[in-house]
Coordinates of C-alpha atoms in Angstrom, one line a residue:
M321 CA 0.0 0.0 0.0
N322 CA 1.0 3.6 -0.6
R323 CA 2.2 5.9 2.1
V324 CA 0.1 9.1 2.1
V325 CA 1.5 12.6 2.7
I326 CA 0.1 16.1 2.9
T327 CA 1.4 18.5 0.2
G328 CA -1.1 21.3 0.1
L329 CA -3.1 23.3 2.7
G330 CA -5.9 25.9 2.4
C331 CA -8.4 27.5 4.7
I332 CA -11.0 30.2 5.2
T333 CA -11.6 30.5 9.0
P334 CA -12.5 32.8 11.8
I335 CA -8.8 33.0 12.7
G336 CA -7.4 33.6 9.3
S337 CA -8.4 33.3 5.6
S338 CA -5.0 32.0 4.6
V339 CA -2.8 29.2 6.1
S340 CA -0.2 31.7 7.2
S341 CA -2.7 33.9 9.1
F342 CA -4.4 30.8 10.5
Q343 CA -1.0 29.6 11.7
E344 CA -0.2 32.9 13.3
S345 CA -3.4 33.0 15.3
L346 CA -3.1 29.3 16.2
F347 CA 0.2 29.7 17.9
S348 CA -0.4 33.2 19.4
G349 CA -3.7 32.0 20.9
T350 CA -5.7 34.7 19.1
T351 CA -9.3 33.7 19.2
G352 CA -11.9 34.3 16.4
I353 CA -14.8 34.1 18.8
S354 CA -16.3 37.6 18.9
P355 CA -19.7 39.3 19.4
I356 CA -22.3 38.2 16.9
T357 CA -22.8 40.7 14.1
S358 CA -26.0 41.5 12.3
V359 CA -27.9 38.3 11.4
P360 CA -29.9 38.4 8.1
D361 CA -33.7 37.9 8.4
A362 CA -33.5 38.3 12.2
P363 CA -35.5 41.3 13.6
D364 CA -33.1 44.2 13.8
G365 CA -30.3 41.8 13.0
N366 CA -30.5 40.3 16.5
P367 CA -31.0 36.5 16.7
G368 CA -32.6 36.7 20.1
V369 CA -30.5 34.1 21.8
R370 CA -29.0 33.7 25.3
Y371 CA -25.4 33.8 24.0
T372 CA -23.7 36.8 22.5
Q373 CA -20.6 35.4 20.7
A374 CA -19.7 33.1 17.8
A375 CA -16.7 32.4 15.6
Q376 CA -17.5 34.3 12.4
V377 CA -15.4 34.8 9.3
L378 CA -15.3 38.6 9.2
D379 CA -12.6 39.2 6.5
F380 CA -13.9 37.3 3.5
D381 CA -15.3 39.0 0.4
P382 CA -16.3 36.4 -2.3
A383 CA -16.1 39.1 -5.0
L384 CA -12.3 39.1 -4.6
H385 CA -12.1 35.5 -5.5
L386 CA -15.1 34.4 -7.6
D387 CA -17.0 35.8 -10.6
S388 CA -20.5 37.1 -10.2
G389 CA -22.2 34.1 -11.8
V390 CA -20.6 31.7 -9.3
I391 CA -21.5 33.9 -6.4
A392 CA -25.1 34.2 -7.5
A393 CA -25.5 30.4 -8.0
T394 CA -23.8 29.4 -4.7
N395 CA -24.1 29.8 -1.0
R396 CA -21.5 31.2 1.4
N397 CA -20.4 27.8 2.5
T398 CA -19.6 26.9 -1.1
H399 CA -17.7 30.1 -1.5
F400 CA -15.5 29.0 1.4
A401 CA -15.0 25.6 -0.1
I402 CA -13.9 26.8 -3.6
V403 CA -11.4 29.3 -2.3
A404 CA -9.9 27.1 0.4
A405 CA -9.6 24.2 -2.2
R406 CA -7.9 26.6 -4.6
Q407 CA -5.3 27.5 -2.0
A408 CA -4.5 23.9 -1.3
A409 CA -4.4 22.8 -4.9
Q410 CA -2.2 25.8 -6.0
Q411 CA 0.3 25.2 -3.2
A412 CA 0.6 21.5 -4.1
R413 CA 0.5 22.3 -7.9
L414 CA -2.0 19.5 -7.9
T415 CA -3.4 19.5 -11.4
E416 CA 0.1 20.0 -12.9
H417 CA 1.3 16.7 -11.6
H418 CA -1.8 14.4 -11.5
N419 CA -4.3 13.5 -14.1
P420 CA -7.6 15.2 -13.3
G421 CA -9.5 11.9 -13.6
D422 CA -7.2 10.3 -10.9
I423 CA -7.8 13.0 -8.3
A424 CA -10.5 12.6 -5.7
I425 CA -12.5 15.4 -4.0
I426 CA -13.9 14.2 -0.7
M427 CA -15.7 16.9 1.3
G428 CA -17.4 17.0 4.7
C429 CA -20.5 19.3 5.0
A430 CA -23.4 18.7 7.3
C431 CA -25.6 21.8 7.0
G432 CA -25.5 22.7 3.3
G433 CA -26.6 26.1 2.3
R434 CA -28.6 26.8 5.4
S435 CA -28.9 30.6 5.0
S436 CA -30.2 30.3 1.4
E437 CA -32.8 27.8 2.4
E438 CA -34.0 29.9 5.4
S439 CA -34.4 33.0 3.2
E440 CA -36.5 31.2 0.6
V441 CA -38.7 29.4 3.2
K442 CA -39.3 32.7 5.0
N443 CA -40.6 34.2 1.8
L444 CA -42.7 31.1 1.1
Y445 CA -44.4 31.1 4.5
T446 CA -44.9 34.8 4.8
R447 CA -45.7 35.9 1.3
N448 CA -46.4 32.6 -0.6
A449 CA -43.5 33.8 -2.8
R450 CA -42.0 31.7 -5.6
A451 CA -38.7 30.1 -4.6
H452 CA -35.6 31.3 -6.4
P453 CA -34.8 28.9 -9.2
L454 CA -31.3 28.3 -7.8
T455 CA -32.5 27.4 -4.3
I456 CA -31.8 23.7 -4.7
V457 CA -28.2 24.1 -6.1
R458 CA -27.5 26.7 -3.4
T459 CA -28.6 24.5 -0.6
M460 CA -27.5 20.9 -1.4
S461 CA -24.7 19.8 0.9
S462 CA -22.7 18.4 -2.0
A463 CA -22.6 21.8 -3.8
G464 CA -19.1 22.5 -2.4
A465 CA -17.7 19.3 -3.7
S466 CA -19.3 19.8 -7.1
N467 CA -18.1 23.4 -7.4
I468 CA -14.6 22.5 -6.5
S469 CA -14.6 19.9 -9.2
I470 CA -15.9 22.5 -11.7
D471 CA -13.5 25.2 -10.6
L472 CA -10.4 23.0 -10.8
K473 CA -11.5 20.8 -13.7
I474 CA -11.1 17.6 -11.6
T475 CA -13.0 14.7 -12.9
G476 CA -12.2 11.9 -10.4
P477 CA -14.4 10.6 -7.6
T478 CA -16.2 13.5 -6.0
L479 CA -18.6 13.3 -3.1
D480 CA -19.8 14.9 0.2
I481 CA -20.1 13.2 3.6
S482 CA -22.6 14.4 6.1
T483 CA -22.1 12.9 9.5
A484 CA -22.7 16.0 11.7
C485 CA -19.6 17.1 13.6
A486 CA -17.5 14.2 12.2
S487 CA -18.2 14.9 8.5
A488 CA -14.8 16.4 7.6
T489 CA -12.8 13.8 9.6
H490 CA -14.7 11.0 7.8
A491 CA -13.9 12.8 4.5
I492 CA -10.2 13.0 5.2
G493 CA -10.1 9.4 6.4
L494 CA -11.9 8.1 3.3
A495 CA -9.6 10.2 1.0
F496 CA -6.6 8.8 2.9
H497 CA -7.8 5.2 2.3
M498 CA -8.5 5.9 -1.4
V499 CA -4.9 7.3 -2.0
R500 CA -3.3 4.6 0.1
S501 CA -5.1 1.8 -1.8
G502 CA -4.3 3.3 -5.2
M503 CA -8.0 4.1 -6.1
S504 CA -6.9 7.7 -6.6
T505 CA -3.4 9.1 -7.0
A506 CA -4.2 12.2 -5.1
A507 CA -7.1 13.9 -3.3
I508 CA -8.4 17.2 -2.0
A509 CA -10.1 16.4 1.3
G510 CA -11.6 18.6 4.0
G511 CA -14.7 20.3 5.1
H512 CA -16.7 23.5 4.8
E513 CA -19.7 25.1 6.6
A514 CA -21.4 28.5 6.8
P515 CA -24.4 27.7 9.0
L516 CA -24.7 30.9 11.1
S517 CA -28.2 31.9 10.2
W518 CA -31.1 33.1 12.4
G519 CA -32.7 29.6 12.5
F520 CA -29.4 27.9 13.2
Y521 CA -28.7 30.3 16.2
R522 CA -32.2 29.7 17.6
A523 CA -32.1 26.0 17.2
W524 CA -28.8 25.7 19.1
D525 CA -30.1 28.1 21.7
S526 CA -32.9 25.6 22.4
M527 CA -30.4 22.8 23.1
R528 CA -28.8 24.8 26.0
V529 CA -25.3 23.8 25.1
V530 CA -23.9 27.1 23.8
S531 CA -21.6 29.1 26.1
P532 CA -23.1 32.5 27.1
T533 CA -19.5 33.8 26.9
R534 CA -17.0 31.7 24.9
C535 CA -15.9 28.1 24.6
R536 CA -13.3 26.9 27.2
P537 CA -12.7 23.2 26.6
F538 CA -11.7 21.0 29.6
A539 CA -11.8 24.0 31.9
A540 CA -13.2 23.8 35.4
D541 CA -15.6 26.6 34.6
R542 CA -16.5 25.5 31.1
D543 CA -20.1 26.3 30.2
G544 CA -20.6 25.3 26.6
M545 CA -19.6 25.5 23.0
S546 CA -19.2 28.4 20.6
L547 CA -20.7 28.1 17.1
G548 CA -18.5 28.8 14.1
E549 CA -18.1 28.6 10.3
G550 CA -15.2 28.1 7.9
A551 CA -13.4 25.7 5.6
A552 CA -10.1 23.8 5.6
M553 CA -8.6 21.6 2.9
L554 CA -5.7 19.2 2.6
V555 CA -4.1 17.8 -0.5
L556 CA -3.1 14.2 -0.1
E557 CA -0.9 12.2 -2.4
T558 CA 1.5 9.3 -2.3
L559 CA 4.9 9.7 -0.7
E560 CA 6.4 8.4 -4.0
S561 CA 4.8 11.1 -6.1
A562 CA 5.6 13.8 -3.7
Q563 CA 9.3 12.9 -3.4
A564 CA 9.6 12.4 -7.2
R565 CA 8.7 16.1 -7.8
N566 CA 10.4 17.4 -4.6
A567 CA 7.1 18.7 -3.2
T568 CA 6.9 20.2 0.3
I569 CA 5.6 17.6 2.7
F570 CA 3.7 18.9 5.7
G571 CA 3.0 15.6 7.4
E572 CA 1.9 12.0 6.9
I573 CA -1.5 10.5 7.5
V574 CA -0.9 7.0 8.8
G575 CA -4.2 5.7 10.2
F576 CA -8.0 6.3 10.3
G577 CA -10.5 4.8 12.7
M578 CA -14.3 5.2 13.1
S579 CA -17.1 3.8 15.2
A580 CA -20.7 4.3 16.3
D581 CA -21.8 4.5 20.0
A582 CA -25.2 2.9 19.1
N583 CA -26.5 4.4 22.3
H584 CA -28.1 7.9 22.2
I585 CA -28.5 10.7 19.6
T586 CA -26.9 13.4 21.7
Q587 CA -25.3 11.8 24.7
P588 CA -21.7 10.6 23.8
Q589 CA -20.3 7.3 25.1
A590 CA -16.6 7.0 26.1
E591 CA -16.5 3.4 24.7
G592 CA -17.3 4.6 21.2
A593 CA -14.7 7.3 21.1
A594 CA -12.1 4.9 22.6
S595 CA -12.9 2.4 19.9
A596 CA -12.3 4.9 17.1
M597 CA -8.9 5.9 18.6
R598 CA -7.9 2.2 18.9
K599 CA -8.9 1.6 15.3
A600 CA -6.9 4.6 14.1
L601 CA -3.8 3.3 15.9
A602 CA -4.4 -0.2 14.6
D603 CA -4.7 1.1 11.1
A604 CA -1.4 3.0 11.6
K605 CA 0.2 -0.1 13.0
A606 CA 1.2 2.0 16.0
S607 CA 1.1 1.5 19.7
P608 CA -0.6 3.8 22.2
E609 CA 2.9 4.5 23.6
E610 CA 3.9 6.3 20.4
V611 CA 1.2 9.0 20.7
G612 CA 2.7 12.4 21.7
Y613 CA -0.3 14.7 21.1
I614 CA -4.1 14.6 20.8
N615 CA -6.1 17.3 19.1
A616 CA -9.3 16.8 21.1
H617 CA -12.8 17.2 19.8
G618 CA -13.2 19.3 23.0
T619 CA -16.4 21.3 22.5
G620 CA -16.4 22.9 26.0
T621 CA -19.7 21.2 27.1
Q622 CA -19.8 19.3 30.3
A623 CA -20.8 16.0 28.7
N624 CA -18.4 16.0 25.7
D625 CA -15.2 16.9 27.5
A626 CA -15.8 14.4 30.4
T627 CA -16.6 11.6 27.9
E628 CA -13.6 12.3 25.7
A629 CA -11.3 12.5 28.7
S630 CA -12.7 9.1 29.9
A631 CA -12.1 7.6 26.4
I632 CA -8.5 8.8 26.4
H633 CA -8.0 7.1 29.8
Q634 CA -9.6 3.9 28.4
V635 CA -7.1 3.8 25.5
F636 CA -3.9 5.0 27.1
G637 CA -4.3 3.9 30.7
A638 CA -1.6 5.2 33.0
R639 CA -0.1 7.3 30.2
A640 CA -3.3 9.2 29.6
A641 CA -2.4 12.0 32.1
Q642 CA 1.0 12.5 30.4
I643 CA -0.1 12.9 26.8
P644 CA -0.4 16.6 25.8
I645 CA -3.8 17.5 24.5
S646 CA -5.5 20.7 23.3
S647 CA -8.8 21.8 21.7
T648 CA -8.5 24.5 19.0
K649 CA -12.2 25.1 19.1
A650 CA -11.3 27.7 21.7
L651 CA -9.9 29.6 18.8
H652 CA -12.0 28.8 15.7
G653 CA -15.2 27.7 17.4
H654 CA -17.3 24.7 16.4
S655 CA -18.0 24.8 12.7
I656 CA -20.0 21.5 12.7
G657 CA -19.2 19.5 9.6
A658 CA -16.0 21.5 8.9
S659 CA -14.6 21.2 12.4
G660 CA -12.5 18.1 11.8
A661 CA -10.9 19.8 8.8
L662 CA -9.9 22.9 10.8
E663 CA -8.5 20.6 13.5
A664 CA -6.7 18.4 11.0
L665 CA -5.1 21.6 9.6
A666 CA -4.1 22.7 13.1
T667 CA -2.6 19.2 13.9
T668 CA -0.7 19.2 10.6
L669 CA 0.8 22.7 11.4
A670 CA 1.6 21.6 14.9
L671 CA 3.6 18.6 13.7
H672 CA 5.2 20.5 10.9
E673 CA 6.3 23.4 13.1
G674 CA 7.1 21.3 16.2
R675 CA 4.7 23.4 18.4
L676 CA 1.6 22.1 20.0
P677 CA -1.2 24.8 20.2
Q678 CA -2.6 25.9 23.6
T679 CA -6.2 25.7 24.6
A680 CA -6.9 29.4 24.6
G681 CA -8.9 31.0 27.4
V682 CA -8.5 28.2 30.0
T683 CA -7.1 29.4 33.3
E684 CA -7.9 26.3 35.3
P685 CA -8.3 22.9 33.7
E686 CA -10.8 20.6 35.5
A687 CA -8.6 18.5 37.7
S688 CA -11.0 15.5 37.8
L689 CA -10.5 14.9 34.1
N690 CA -6.8 14.2 34.7
V691 CA -5.5 15.2 31.3
D692 CA -2.4 17.2 30.3
L693 CA -4.1 20.2 28.8
I694 CA -1.9 22.6 27.1
V695 CA -2.7 26.1 28.3
D696 CA -1.0 29.6 28.3
E697 CA 1.3 29.0 25.4
P698 CA 2.3 26.5 22.7
R699 CA 4.5 23.6 23.8
P700 CA 7.5 22.5 21.8
T701 CA 7.6 18.9 20.6
G702 CA 9.9 16.7 18.6
P703 CA 8.7 14.4 15.8
T704 CA 5.7 12.5 17.1
L705 CA 2.4 10.7 16.3
A706 CA -0.8 12.6 16.8
L707 CA -4.5 11.9 16.9
S708 CA -7.2 14.3 15.8
N709 CA -10.6 13.3 17.2
S710 CA -14.1 14.1 16.0
L711 CA -17.1 12.9 18.1
A712 CA -20.4 13.7 16.5
F713 CA -24.1 13.8 17.5
G714 CA -25.6 10.5 16.7
G715 CA -22.6 8.8 18.3
L716 CA -20.5 8.9 15.2
N717 CA -16.8 9.0 15.9
A718 CA -13.9 9.5 13.6
V719 CA -10.1 9.7 14.4
I720 CA -7.1 10.5 12.1
A721 CA -3.6 9.4 13.1
M722 CA -0.8 11.6 11.7
R723 CA 3.0 11.6 12.0
S724 CA 5.5 14.4 11.8
W725 CA 7.5 14.5 8.6
K726 CA 11.2 15.3 9.0

């Protein structure tokens, strides 16, 4: 089987709309969680929710990247997808070195074009107005994958995965297996999401899991998650092809594991998350003793963080309290289907730069969780094996194992 490496990176996120700006914020601990700005369709632009902050992309203008026809036919989440994929493909010089029919595009997107759908439904129910003829193509969750294909003229396997908060991690894992097996010679894999609409804010408010201030994963005073948006993309290809053309290698994906809790639609189970981590390690042919970093799902809710900490202890036993972990959701928020992609990007940069990002905003980790939470500042590290966890509603778990490339 082929070894699979990462040769291109791209992103549009609340902490930077380029990889360099994302990296700067990641290691400086600069959060993108800020007061909610005006919300379209909401009365006076106010969503009327108990919380005041979200992780919004505030510096993105689609007109600087896309022509007017594409902008009109697509939703904000597709705009993110196209531009982030372009960044990654251009950095890797992807289509110069691979046949377009041999490249896969595997995306994670759970919410689709939520804001476009809400706008049309509002007009339907209040004025019995005719829906815009582009409503379907703006709102389908696979629109990002399709438009990346059209934009880059890639004709290989192209699809979207929708598994709630694990969508992007499932997408990256599937793309990894496709390149490793030889089904595709290369892939663009990641996730994109722009769900911050009036209805979305209100629906999450009803669940009572959003922080009234900001997300503080694994903190003693944590009080919920922070909603977000964004996109991140990785270009994957075989080690052989990357070395043959002297491409920059940012890291190696070595394993992927997934599982289902089969228990409850919103209450996570430690056994399910532990199973996915074990499967990722087995796929990588690695032992638990090799793991030197975990990028945790870490939403900042009481249930998720306690369950994930318990799963880490199940997998790593006595070593669990010595493995450095962090949750970058404290910086870029929880972008639902795109979260795993932003966290895979953060993990890739951590391994490439030899610095593990801190969990921003946490002053006192919860002692009962007994994990080595990185706080205050990044922690230096040598070459290591890392896990990136995604634990979704519905009990759907996905974990990527990655190694430093030196």
